[in-house]
Amino acid sequence: ASRPFDAHRDGFVMGEGAAVLVLEDLEHARARGAHVYCEIGGYATFGNAYHMTGLTSEGLEMARAIDEALDHARVNPTEIDYVNAHGSGTRQNDRHETAAVKKSLGSHAYQTPMSSIKSMVGHSLGAIGAIEVVACVLALARQVVPPTANYETPDPECDLDYVPRTARSRRLDNVLSVGSGF
């Protein structure tokens, strides 16, 4: 089973799937009467030459991408209501991501629910980014934070609120989706 952030996680589980998003200028969508699910306020991408698939334990690279995305969106870290984690279920990634979110959101990270849909659908590699954005759109539309399925045993190095096993109703205005890949 996929167990992101759980003390007994042992790697990622492959998944399959696809998602399609239609991105459109907000004014154009409104003018034609389209149902607008959400607005992408900002984004960032970041790369490094540390290792082909490896990550540093401090989360610096991911934190920099998060900081730039928040700056681009003009959103304060304290305005993030939910973090959709990359949450692959590997020890290295989960620790790196926990450190990055704490570095970027500061003490607000401890009050912000963070979950991984990979715990439910697995990691579909190239398709997972779009799938996760769709999950975030649905979370915003339904005002529900998806759970991290299979999360049972806390890992002291991953000490945030990972929304164990059960979805949670919550007012969501700003959602941060984090992805990592090569």
mmCIF file of C-alpha atoms in Angstrom:
data_model
loop_
_atom_site.group_PDB
_atom_site.id
_atom_site.type_symbol
_atom_site.label_atom_id
_atom_site.label_comp_id
_atom_site.label_asym_id
_atom_site.label_seq_id
_atom_site.Cartn_x
_atom_site.Cartn_y
_atom_site.Cartn_z
ATOM 1 C CA ALA A 1 0.000 0.000 0.000
ATOM 2 C CA SER A 2 1.076 3.574 -0.595
ATOM 3 C CA ARG A 3 1.793 5.116 2.826
ATOM 4 C CA PRO A 4 3.089 8.676 2.394
ATOM 5 C CA PHE A 5 4.510 10.193 5.585
ATOM 6 C CA ASP A 6 3.802 7.016 7.607
ATOM 7 C CA ALA A 7 6.660 5.613 9.706
ATOM 8 C CA HIS A 8 6.259 2.244 7.950
ATOM 9 C CA ARG A 9 6.255 3.554 4.367
ATOM 10 C CA ASP A 10 8.476 1.622 2.019
ATOM 11 C CA GLY A 11 8.421 3.408 -1.315
ATOM 12 C CA PHE A 12 5.975 4.498 -3.920
ATOM 13 C CA VAL A 13 3.281 2.440 -5.571
ATOM 14 C CA MET A 14 2.759 2.749 -9.322
ATOM 15 C CA GLY A 15 -0.615 3.948 -10.479
ATOM 16 C CA GLU A 16 -2.376 4.688 -13.734
ATOM 17 C CA GLY A 17 -4.574 7.533 -14.760
ATOM 18 C CA ALA A 18 -4.924 10.729 -16.694
ATOM 19 C CA ALA A 19 -6.493 14.136 -16.284
ATOM 20 C CA VAL A 20 -7.215 17.041 -18.573
ATOM 21 C CA LEU A 21 -7.487 20.653 -17.539
ATOM 22 C CA VAL A 22 -8.801 23.478 -19.682
ATOM 23 C CA LEU A 23 -6.964 26.691 -18.895
ATOM 24 C CA GLU A 24 -8.535 29.873 -20.110
ATOM 25 C CA ASP A 25 -8.205 33.578 -19.509
ATOM 26 C CA LEU A 26 -10.605 34.446 -16.670
ATOM 27 C CA GLU A 27 -12.272 37.336 -18.497
ATOM 28 C CA HIS A 28 -12.820 35.201 -21.607
ATOM 29 C CA ALA A 29 -14.339 32.361 -19.571
ATOM 30 C CA ARG A 30 -16.681 34.745 -17.782
ATOM 31 C CA ALA A 31 -17.671 36.447 -21.036
ATOM 32 C CA ARG A 32 -18.789 33.141 -22.533
ATOM 33 C CA GLY A 33 -20.583 32.089 -19.337
ATOM 34 C CA ALA A 34 -18.266 29.194 -18.488
ATOM 35 C CA HIS A 35 -18.363 27.616 -15.051
ATOM 36 C CA VAL A 36 -15.029 28.639 -13.495
ATOM 37 C CA TYR A 37 -13.886 26.076 -10.941
ATOM 38 C CA CYS A 38 -10.844 27.991 -9.753
ATOM 39 C CA GLU A 39 -8.096 30.345 -10.744
ATOM 40 C CA ILE A 40 -4.420 29.451 -10.890
ATOM 41 C CA GLY A 41 -2.909 32.345 -9.006
ATOM 42 C CA GLY A 42 0.737 31.464 -9.399
ATOM 43 C CA TYR A 43 3.253 28.773 -10.094
ATOM 44 C CA ALA A 44 6.969 28.098 -10.064
ATOM 45 C CA THR A 45 9.361 25.515 -11.339
ATOM 46 C CA PHE A 46 12.827 24.837 -10.054
ATOM 47 C CA GLY A 47 15.612 22.448 -10.935
ATOM 48 C CA ASN A 48 18.989 21.595 -9.518
ATOM 49 C CA ALA A 49 21.997 19.483 -10.362
ATOM 50 C CA TYR A 50 22.315 17.855 -6.943
ATOM 51 C CA HIS A 51 21.389 14.361 -8.166
ATOM 52 C CA MET A 52 19.271 12.838 -10.946
ATOM 53 C CA THR A 53 16.602 11.621 -8.513
ATOM 54 C CA GLY A 54 18.023 12.464 -5.087
ATOM 55 C CA LEU A 55 17.029 15.339 -2.834
ATOM 56 C CA THR A 56 18.822 17.156 -0.063
ATOM 57 C CA SER A 57 17.405 16.522 3.398
ATOM 58 C CA GLU A 58 16.860 20.227 4.169
ATOM 59 C CA GLY A 59 14.178 20.720 1.513
ATOM 60 C CA LEU A 60 15.859 23.843 0.159
ATOM 61 C CA GLU A 61 15.073 23.259 -3.514
ATOM 62 C CA MET A 62 11.394 22.540 -2.961
ATOM 63 C CA ALA A 63 11.102 25.414 -0.468
ATOM 64 C CA ARG A 64 12.504 27.787 -3.065
ATOM 65 C CA ALA A 65 9.908 26.644 -5.608
ATOM 66 C CA ILE A 66 7.111 27.015 -3.034
ATOM 67 C CA ASP A 67 8.325 30.502 -2.088
ATOM 68 C CA GLU A 68 8.457 31.576 -5.736
ATOM 69 C CA ALA A 69 4.968 30.182 -6.427
ATOM 70 C CA LEU A 70 3.558 32.064 -3.435
ATOM 71 C CA ASP A 71 5.313 35.256 -4.556
ATOM 72 C CA HIS A 72 3.982 34.826 -8.093
ATOM 73 C CA ALA A 73 0.456 34.366 -6.713
ATOM 74 C CA ARG A 74 0.879 37.255 -4.268
ATOM 75 C CA VAL A 75 -0.240 34.930 -1.487
ATOM 76 C CA ASN A 76 1.185 35.069 2.013
ATOM 77 C CA PRO A 77 2.205 31.668 3.430
ATOM 78 C CA THR A 78 -0.372 32.133 6.201
ATOM 79 C CA GLU A 79 -3.120 32.272 3.555
ATOM 80 C CA ILE A 80 -2.554 28.668 2.425
ATOM 81 C CA ASP A 81 -5.502 26.543 3.561
ATOM 82 C CA TYR A 82 -4.354 23.145 2.283
ATOM 83 C CA VAL A 83 -1.203 21.609 0.819
ATOM 84 C CA ASN A 84 -1.557 18.851 -1.737
ATOM 85 C CA ALA A 85 1.740 17.075 -1.136
ATOM 86 C CA HIS A 86 3.879 15.339 -3.702
ATOM 87 C CA GLY A 87 3.850 12.652 -0.990
ATOM 88 C CA SER A 88 5.377 9.787 -2.920
ATOM 89 C CA GLY A 89 5.826 7.517 0.077
ATOM 90 C CA THR A 90 9.613 7.375 -0.137
ATOM 91 C CA ARG A 91 11.545 8.203 3.006
ATOM 92 C CA GLN A 92 13.778 10.688 1.213
ATOM 93 C CA ASN A 93 10.978 12.592 -0.520
ATOM 94 C CA ASP A 94 8.589 12.709 2.435
ATOM 95 C CA ARG A 95 11.284 14.095 4.758
ATOM 96 C CA HIS A 96 12.442 16.590 2.120
ATOM 97 C CA GLU A 97 8.893 17.763 1.476
ATOM 98 C CA THR A 98 8.047 18.087 5.167
ATOM 99 C CA ALA A 99 11.173 20.216 5.663
ATOM 100 C CA ALA A 100 10.353 22.344 2.599
ATOM 101 C CA VAL A 101 6.771 23.051 3.670
ATOM 102 C CA LYS A 102 7.920 23.975 7.187
ATOM 103 C CA LYS A 103 10.609 26.235 5.743
ATOM 104 C CA SER A 104 8.163 27.986 3.387
ATOM 105 C CA LEU A 105 5.056 28.211 5.575
ATOM 106 C CA GLY A 106 6.862 28.640 8.892
ATOM 107 C CA SER A 107 4.743 27.943 11.969
ATOM 108 C CA HIS A 108 1.619 28.052 9.759
ATOM 109 C CA ALA A 109 2.709 24.659 8.370
ATOM 110 C CA TYR A 110 1.605 23.063 11.645
ATOM 111 C CA GLN A 111 -1.926 24.471 11.241
ATOM 112 C CA THR A 112 -2.293 23.607 7.560
ATOM 113 C CA PRO A 113 -3.608 20.195 6.523
ATOM 114 C CA MET A 114 -1.376 18.421 4.017
ATOM 115 C CA SER A 115 -2.265 15.170 2.293
ATOM 116 C CA SER A 116 -1.209 12.979 -0.595
ATOM 117 C CA ILE A 117 -3.680 11.614 -3.101
ATOM 118 C CA LYS A 118 -0.961 9.189 -4.191
ATOM 119 C CA SER A 119 -1.979 7.258 -1.087
ATOM 120 C CA MET A 120 -5.227 6.494 -2.938
ATOM 121 C CA VAL A 121 -4.274 6.413 -6.626
ATOM 122 C CA GLY A 122 -0.564 5.598 -6.640
ATOM 123 C CA HIS A 123 2.090 7.481 -8.600
ATOM 124 C CA SER A 124 1.276 7.701 -12.295
ATOM 125 C CA LEU A 125 4.552 9.489 -13.081
ATOM 126 C CA GLY A 126 3.973 11.970 -15.950
ATOM 127 C CA ALA A 127 0.210 12.113 -15.430
ATOM 128 C CA ILE A 128 0.214 12.692 -11.674
ATOM 129 C CA GLY A 129 0.737 16.460 -11.841
ATOM 130 C CA ALA A 130 -2.496 17.005 -13.762
ATOM 131 C CA ILE A 131 -4.333 14.453 -11.612
ATOM 132 C CA GLU A 132 -3.254 16.284 -8.464
ATOM 133 C CA VAL A 133 -4.322 19.664 -9.837
ATOM 134 C CA VAL A 134 -7.754 18.188 -10.617
ATOM 135 C CA ALA A 135 -7.876 16.850 -7.035
ATOM 136 C CA CYS A 136 -7.109 20.370 -5.782
ATOM 137 C CA VAL A 137 -9.820 21.866 -8.004
ATOM 138 C CA LEU A 138 -12.330 19.375 -6.593
ATOM 139 C CA ALA A 139 -11.139 20.077 -3.036
ATOM 140 C CA LEU A 140 -11.789 23.786 -3.603
ATOM 141 C CA ALA A 141 -15.157 23.155 -5.248
ATOM 142 C CA ARG A 142 -16.325 20.855 -2.458
ATOM 143 C CA GLN A 143 -14.493 22.561 0.430
ATOM 144 C CA VAL A 144 -13.054 19.217 1.515
ATOM 145 C CA VAL A 145 -9.468 18.227 2.244
ATOM 146 C CA PRO A 146 -8.702 14.770 0.832
ATOM 147 C CA PRO A 147 -7.176 12.285 3.264
ATOM 148 C CA THR A 148 -3.866 10.487 3.239
ATOM 149 C CA ALA A 149 -5.101 6.912 3.044
ATOM 150 C CA ASN A 150 -3.090 4.205 4.800
ATOM 151 C CA TYR A 151 -1.501 6.714 7.212
ATOM 152 C CA GLU A 152 -1.397 4.974 10.584
ATOM 153 C CA THR A 153 1.933 5.444 12.346
ATOM 154 C CA PRO A 154 3.432 8.939 12.679
ATOM 155 C CA ASP A 155 7.070 9.429 11.692
ATOM 156 C CA PRO A 156 8.828 11.873 14.056
ATOM 157 C CA GLU A 157 10.623 13.381 11.040
ATOM 158 C CA CYS A 158 7.306 14.016 9.283
ATOM 159 C CA ASP A 159 5.418 15.939 11.927
ATOM 160 C CA LEU A 160 2.671 17.862 10.131
ATOM 161 C CA ASP A 161 -1.082 17.255 9.866
ATOM 162 C CA TYR A 162 -1.324 14.654 7.078
ATOM 163 C CA VAL A 163 -5.122 14.202 7.347
ATOM 164 C CA PRO A 164 -5.030 10.514 8.291
ATOM 165 C CA ARG A 165 -7.509 8.215 6.522
ATOM 166 C CA THR A 166 -10.586 10.495 6.572
ATOM 167 C CA ALA A 167 -11.461 13.524 4.445
ATOM 168 C CA ARG A 168 -12.099 16.729 6.344
ATOM 169 C CA SER A 169 -14.462 19.622 5.669
ATOM 170 C CA ARG A 170 -12.619 22.935 5.712
ATOM 171 C CA ARG A 171 -12.948 26.372 4.178
ATOM 172 C CA LEU A 172 -10.483 26.459 1.305
ATOM 173 C CA ASP A 173 -9.558 29.632 -0.532
ATOM 174 C CA ASN A 174 -5.897 29.012 -1.362
ATOM 175 C CA VAL A 175 -4.486 25.586 -2.109
ATOM 176 C CA LEU A 176 -0.837 24.776 -2.752
ATOM 177 C CA SER A 177 -0.059 21.748 -4.918
ATOM 178 C CA VAL A 178 3.523 20.514 -4.713
ATOM 179 C CA GLY A 179 5.061 18.259 -7.340
ATOM 180 C CA SER A 180 8.518 16.846 -7.794
ATOM 181 C CA GLY A 181 9.985 14.902 -10.667
ATOM 182 C CA PHE A 182 12.788 14.386 -13.098
#
